Coordinates of C-alpha atoms in Angstrom, one line a residue:
X1 CA 108.8 -92.5 41.2
X2 CA 106.9 -95.7 40.4
X3 CA 106.8 -98.1 43.4
X4 CA 107.7 -101.0 41.3
X5 CA 110.9 -99.4 39.9
X6 CA 111.8 -98.1 43.3
X7 CA 111.8 -101.7 44.8
X8 CA 115.2 -103.3 45.5
X9 CA 115.6 -106.4 43.4
X10 CA 119.3 -107.2 43.1
X11 CA 122.4 -106.4 45.0
X12 CA 125.9 -106.8 43.6
X13 CA 129.1 -106.3 45.7
X14 CA 132.5 -106.3 44.1
X15 CA 134.9 -108.8 45.5
X16 CA 137.4 -106.1 46.4
X17 CA 134.8 -104.3 48.5
X18 CA 134.0 -107.5 50.2
X19 CA 137.7 -108.1 50.9
X20 CA 137.9 -104.6 52.4
X21 CA 135.0 -105.3 54.6
X22 CA 136.6 -108.5 55.9
X23 CA 139.9 -106.8 56.4
X24 CA 138.2 -104.0 58.4
X25 CA 136.4 -106.6 60.6
X26 CA 139.7 -108.4 61.3
X27 CA 141.6 -105.2 62.0
X28 CA 140.0 -104.4 65.3
X29 CA 139.2 -107.4 67.5
X30 CA 137.7 -105.6 70.5
X31 CA 135.8 -102.7 68.9
X32 CA 133.2 -102.4 66.1
X33 CA 134.1 -100.6 62.9
X34 CA 131.8 -98.9 60.4
X35 CA 132.0 -97.7 56.8
X36 CA 129.7 -96.3 54.2
X37 CA 129.1 -98.1 50.9
X38 CA 129.5 -96.3 47.6
X39 CA 128.1 -97.4 44.3
X40 CA 125.3 -96.8 41.9
X41 CA 121.7 -97.6 41.4
X42 CA 120.4 -99.0 38.1
X43 CA 116.7 -98.5 37.6
X44 CA 114.9 -100.9 35.2
X45 CA 111.4 -101.9 34.5
X46 CA 111.1 -104.5 37.3
X47 CA 112.9 -102.7 40.1
X48 CA 116.3 -101.3 41.1
X49 CA 119.7 -103.0 41.1
X50 CA 122.3 -101.8 43.6
X51 CA 126.0 -102.2 42.7
X52 CA 128.6 -101.5 45.5
X53 CA 132.0 -100.7 44.2
X54 CA 133.8 -98.6 46.9
X55 CA 134.0 -97.8 50.6
X56 CA 134.2 -94.6 52.6
X57 CA 135.7 -95.2 56.1
X58 CA 135.0 -92.4 58.6
X59 CA 137.2 -91.8 61.6
X60 CA 135.9 -93.4 64.8
X61 CA 134.4 -90.8 67.0
X62 CA 133.2 -93.3 69.7
X63 CA 135.3 -96.4 70.2
X64 CA 133.2 -99.1 72.0
X65 CA 133.0 -102.9 71.8
X66 CA 129.2 -103.2 71.3
X67 CA 128.3 -100.0 69.5
X68 CA 129.2 -97.9 66.4
X69 CA 127.4 -94.9 65.0
X70 CA 127.2 -93.2 61.7
X71 CA 127.1 -89.5 62.2
X72 CA 125.6 -86.9 59.8
X73 CA 129.1 -85.5 59.1
X74 CA 130.2 -89.0 58.1
X75 CA 127.4 -89.0 55.5
X76 CA 128.5 -85.6 54.2
X77 CA 132.1 -86.7 53.9
X78 CA 131.1 -90.0 52.2
X79 CA 129.2 -88.0 49.6
X80 CA 132.3 -86.0 48.9
X81 CA 134.2 -89.3 48.5
X82 CA 131.5 -90.5 46.1
X83 CA 132.1 -87.4 44.0
X84 CA 135.8 -88.0 44.0
X85 CA 135.4 -91.7 43.1
X86 CA 132.9 -90.8 40.3
X87 CA 135.6 -88.7 38.6
X88 CA 138.2 -91.5 38.9
X89 CA 135.9 -94.3 37.8
X90 CA 133.9 -92.3 35.3
X91 CA 130.5 -93.3 36.8
X92 CA 127.8 -91.6 38.7
X93 CA 128.4 -93.0 42.2
X94 CA 126.5 -92.2 45.4
X95 CA 126.3 -93.4 49.0
X96 CA 124.0 -96.4 48.9
X97 CA 124.5 -98.3 52.1
X98 CA 126.5 -98.7 55.4
X99 CA 128.6 -101.5 56.9
X100 CA 129.7 -102.4 60.4
X101 CA 131.4 -105.4 62.1
X102 CA 130.4 -107.6 65.0
X103 CA 133.6 -108.9 66.7
X104 CA 133.2 -112.0 68.9
X105 CA 129.4 -112.2 68.5
X106 CA 127.1 -113.7 65.9
X107 CA 126.2 -111.8 62.8
X108 CA 122.7 -111.1 64.3
X109 CA 123.3 -109.9 67.9
X110 CA 121.0 -109.9 70.9
X111 CA 117.6 -108.2 70.8
X112 CA 118.9 -104.9 72.1
X113 CA 121.7 -104.7 69.5
X114 CA 119.4 -105.9 66.8
X115 CA 116.8 -103.2 67.5
X116 CA 119.5 -100.5 67.4
X117 CA 120.8 -101.8 64.1
X118 CA 117.4 -102.0 62.5
X119 CA 116.4 -98.6 63.8
X120 CA 119.6 -97.1 62.3
X121 CA 118.8 -98.9 59.0
X122 CA 115.2 -97.6 58.9
X123 CA 116.4 -94.1 59.5
X124 CA 118.9 -94.3 56.7
X125 CA 116.2 -95.8 54.4
X126 CA 114.2 -92.6 54.8
X127 CA 116.8 -90.9 52.6
X128 CA 116.7 -93.7 50.0
X129 CA 114.4 -96.7 50.0
X130 CA 117.1 -98.9 48.4
X131 CA 119.7 -98.1 51.1
X132 CA 121.2 -101.4 52.3
X133 CA 123.1 -102.5 55.4
X134 CA 125.9 -105.0 55.6
X135 CA 127.1 -106.8 58.8
X136 CA 130.3 -108.8 59.0
X137 CA 130.8 -111.1 62.0
X138 CA 134.4 -111.8 62.9
X139 CA 136.4 -113.7 65.6
X140 CA 133.3 -115.7 66.4
X141 CA 133.5 -119.5 67.1
X142 CA 130.9 -121.9 65.8
X143 CA 129.6 -123.8 68.8
X144 CA 129.0 -126.9 66.6
X145 CA 132.3 -127.2 64.8
X146 CA 134.4 -125.2 67.3
X147 CA 136.0 -123.4 64.4
X148 CA 136.5 -119.7 63.7
X149 CA 134.0 -118.4 61.2
X150 CA 133.3 -115.1 59.4
X151 CA 129.8 -114.4 58.1
X152 CA 128.5 -111.5 56.0
X153 CA 124.8 -110.6 55.6
X154 CA 122.9 -107.9 53.7
X155 CA 119.7 -106.5 55.1
X156 CA 117.0 -103.8 55.1
X157 CA 114.4 -102.8 57.7
X158 CA 110.6 -102.3 57.5
X159 CA 108.0 -101.0 59.8
X160 CA 105.3 -103.6 60.4
X161 CA 102.6 -103.8 63.1
X162 CA 104.3 -101.1 65.2
X163 CA 107.7 -102.9 65.2
X164 CA 110.8 -102.7 63.0
X165 CA 111.4 -106.0 61.2
X166 CA 114.5 -107.2 59.4
X167 CA 114.4 -108.1 55.7
X168 CA 117.2 -110.4 54.5
X169 CA 118.6 -109.3 51.2
X170 CA 120.5 -111.8 49.0
X171 CA 123.6 -110.4 47.3
X172 CA 126.0 -111.6 44.6
X173 CA 129.8 -111.1 44.5
X174 CA 130.9 -109.4 41.3
X175 CA 134.5 -110.4 40.4
X176 CA 137.0 -107.8 39.3
X177 CA 140.1 -108.4 37.2
X178 CA 142.5 -106.7 39.7
X179 CA 142.3 -104.7 42.9
X180 CA 142.3 -101.0 42.2
X181 CA 144.8 -98.6 43.7
X182 CA 141.7 -96.7 45.0
X183 CA 140.7 -99.5 47.3
X184 CA 144.3 -99.9 48.6
X185 CA 144.4 -96.2 49.3
X186 CA 141.2 -96.4 51.4
X187 CA 142.6 -99.3 53.5
X188 CA 146.0 -97.7 53.9
X189 CA 144.4 -94.5 55.0
X190 CA 142.3 -96.4 57.6
X191 CA 145.4 -98.2 58.9
X192 CA 147.1 -94.9 59.4
X193 CA 144.1 -93.6 61.3
X194 CA 144.1 -96.6 63.6
X195 CA 147.8 -96.3 64.1
X196 CA 147.4 -92.7 65.1
X197 CA 144.8 -93.8 67.6
X198 CA 147.2 -96.4 69.0
X199 CA 150.0 -93.8 69.4
X200 CA 147.5 -91.4 71.1
X201 CA 146.4 -94.1 73.6
X202 CA 150.0 -95.1 74.2
X203 CA 151.1 -91.5 75.0
X204 CA 148.1 -90.9 77.2
X205 CA 148.8 -94.1 79.2
X206 CA 152.4 -93.0 79.8
X207 CA 151.6 -89.5 81.0
X208 CA 152.7 -88.6 84.5
X209 CA 154.8 -90.8 86.8
X210 CA 154.2 -94.5 86.2
X211 CA 156.0 -97.5 87.5
X212 CA 158.5 -99.5 85.4
X213 CA 156.0 -102.4 85.3
X214 CA 153.2 -100.2 84.0
X215 CA 155.6 -98.8 81.4
X216 CA 156.6 -102.3 80.3
X217 CA 152.9 -103.3 80.1
X218 CA 152.1 -100.3 77.9
X219 CA 155.1 -101.1 75.6
X220 CA 153.9 -104.7 75.3
X221 CA 150.3 -103.6 74.4
X222 CA 151.6 -101.1 71.9
X223 CA 153.9 -103.7 70.2
X224 CA 151.2 -106.4 70.1
X225 CA 148.6 -104.0 68.6
X226 CA 151.1 -103.0 65.9
X227 CA 151.9 -106.7 65.1
X228 CA 148.2 -107.4 64.9
X229 CA 147.7 -104.7 62.3
X230 CA 150.5 -106.2 60.2
X231 CA 149.3 -109.8 60.5
X232 CA 145.6 -109.1 59.7
X233 CA 145.9 -106.5 56.9
X234 CA 149.4 -105.7 55.7
X235 CA 150.6 -109.3 55.3
X236 CA 147.5 -110.5 53.4
X237 CA 147.6 -107.4 51.2
X238 CA 151.2 -108.0 50.3
X239 CA 150.5 -111.7 49.5
X240 CA 147.6 -110.7 47.2
X241 CA 149.8 -108.1 45.5
X242 CA 152.5 -110.7 44.8
X243 CA 149.8 -113.0 43.3
X244 CA 148.5 -110.3 41.1
X245 CA 152.0 -109.4 40.0
X246 CA 152.7 -113.0 38.9
X247 CA 149.4 -113.1 37.0
X248 CA 150.1 -109.7 35.4
X249 CA 153.6 -110.9 34.4
X250 CA 152.2 -114.0 32.7
X251 CA 149.5 -111.9 30.9
X252 CA 152.2 -109.5 29.6
X253 CA 154.3 -112.3 28.3
X254 CA 151.2 -113.8 26.5
X255 CA 150.4 -110.4 24.9
X256 CA 154.0 -109.9 23.9
X257 CA 154.0 -113.3 22.2
X258 CA 150.8 -112.5 20.4
X259 CA 152.1 -109.1 19.3
X260 CA 155.2 -110.8 17.8
X261 CA 153.0 -113.3 15.9
X262 CA 150.9 -110.5 14.5
X263 CA 153.9 -108.5 13.4
X264 CA 155.1 -111.6 11.5
X265 CA 151.6 -112.1 9.9
X266 CA 150.9 -115.2 11.9
X267 CA 147.3 -115.7 13.2
X268 CA 147.1 -118.3 15.9
X269 CA 143.7 -117.3 17.3
X270 CA 142.0 -120.1 19.0
X271 CA 138.3 -120.7 19.0
X272 CA 136.2 -121.8 22.0
X273 CA 136.3 -125.4 20.8
X274 CA 140.1 -125.4 20.6
X275 CA 140.3 -125.3 16.8
X276 CA 142.9 -123.0 15.2
X277 CA 141.9 -120.2 13.0
X278 CA 144.4 -121.2 10.3
X279 CA 142.9 -124.7 10.2
X280 CA 139.4 -123.3 9.7
X281 CA 140.6 -121.1 6.9
X282 CA 142.3 -124.1 5.2
X283 CA 139.1 -126.2 5.5
X284 CA 137.1 -123.4 4.0
X285 CA 139.5 -123.1 1.0
X286 CA 139.3 -126.9 0.5
X287 CA 135.5 -126.9 0.7
X288 CA 135.3 -124.1 -1.9
X289 CA 137.3 -126.1 -4.4
X290 CA 134.9 -129.1 -4.4
X291 CA 132.3 -127.6 -6.8
X292 CA 128.8 -126.2 -6.8
X293 CA 127.1 -129.1 -5.0
X294 CA 129.4 -129.0 -2.1
X295 CA 129.1 -125.3 -1.7
X296 CA 125.3 -125.5 -1.7
X297 CA 125.5 -128.1 1.0
X298 CA 127.8 -126.0 3.2
X299 CA 125.5 -123.0 2.6
X300 CA 122.5 -124.8 4.0
X301 CA 124.3 -125.9 7.1
X302 CA 123.8 -123.8 10.2
X303 CA 126.8 -121.5 10.9
X304 CA 128.7 -121.8 14.2
X305 CA 128.2 -118.7 16.3
X306 CA 131.2 -117.6 18.3
X307 CA 129.8 -116.6 21.7
X308 CA 131.5 -114.0 24.0
X309 CA 132.6 -114.9 27.4
X310 CA 130.2 -113.7 30.1
X311 CA 131.3 -112.4 33.5
X312 CA 130.5 -114.9 36.1
X313 CA 128.6 -113.9 39.3
X314 CA 129.4 -116.0 42.3
X315 CA 126.5 -116.2 44.8
X316 CA 127.6 -115.6 48.4
X317 CA 125.7 -117.4 51.2
X318 CA 123.7 -115.1 53.5

């Protein structure tokens, strides 16, 4: 493949994938979480554009505060998920990146953690030079403003002068009309996995003869952990669904009104400048009745071009 076309030029991340990344980062406050990014590569004359549209969340084999690993079987399972998503979305999707969180630390950790992240990224880029990495920092306090902040960065790695260097990659957030059931299914499945882990830890802690105080402590930890899951993921998802329901209801009412008008032969289509289609038709009929000179003058005037609405892309700070 041509080096120029194999060079990463643009990265687009759908807003629902970014929402899922933030939810995952908030779901576990004391351990890192990881996921694999699914999307497609678009190769053009000047390079390659990567578009991330879905996530594959593997089960956590090793639960630690300062480390998370992507195993080979996780990649295989993510490839199977990509095939499944391709059938649903009708697009050729592949595994094109990985994601992990940094709870209670900056988005770029200490040198030891940074080297581990960059080495993992470099190893993954051996499979695909356009493979990207995303890190989301959560539960971290800005020392200047003393406020909680959440930062998300996109990066790649490159071997230079015997060391692995970080390459910052700018990305844009691609808006979607509504959150898909597929994305909700991924999040719900992950919540179920974490809840199973919570029950397992609770049962293991209560094995054998334990004191009433220890039992009370275990019950409290179990309850607080469950409430934390509800507060950080389930409640925001419910609020978002209610907002989308209201928006969809208004959209349905608008379409029903338009359908009734069309059935009655009424055309109330509005142009971009706010003028009504019926008014324009009336003006055209008036102009045509003014004679040959008027029609020649109108013919020589430049015609208004009705432009389509473009999808906006909102830049996200890196």
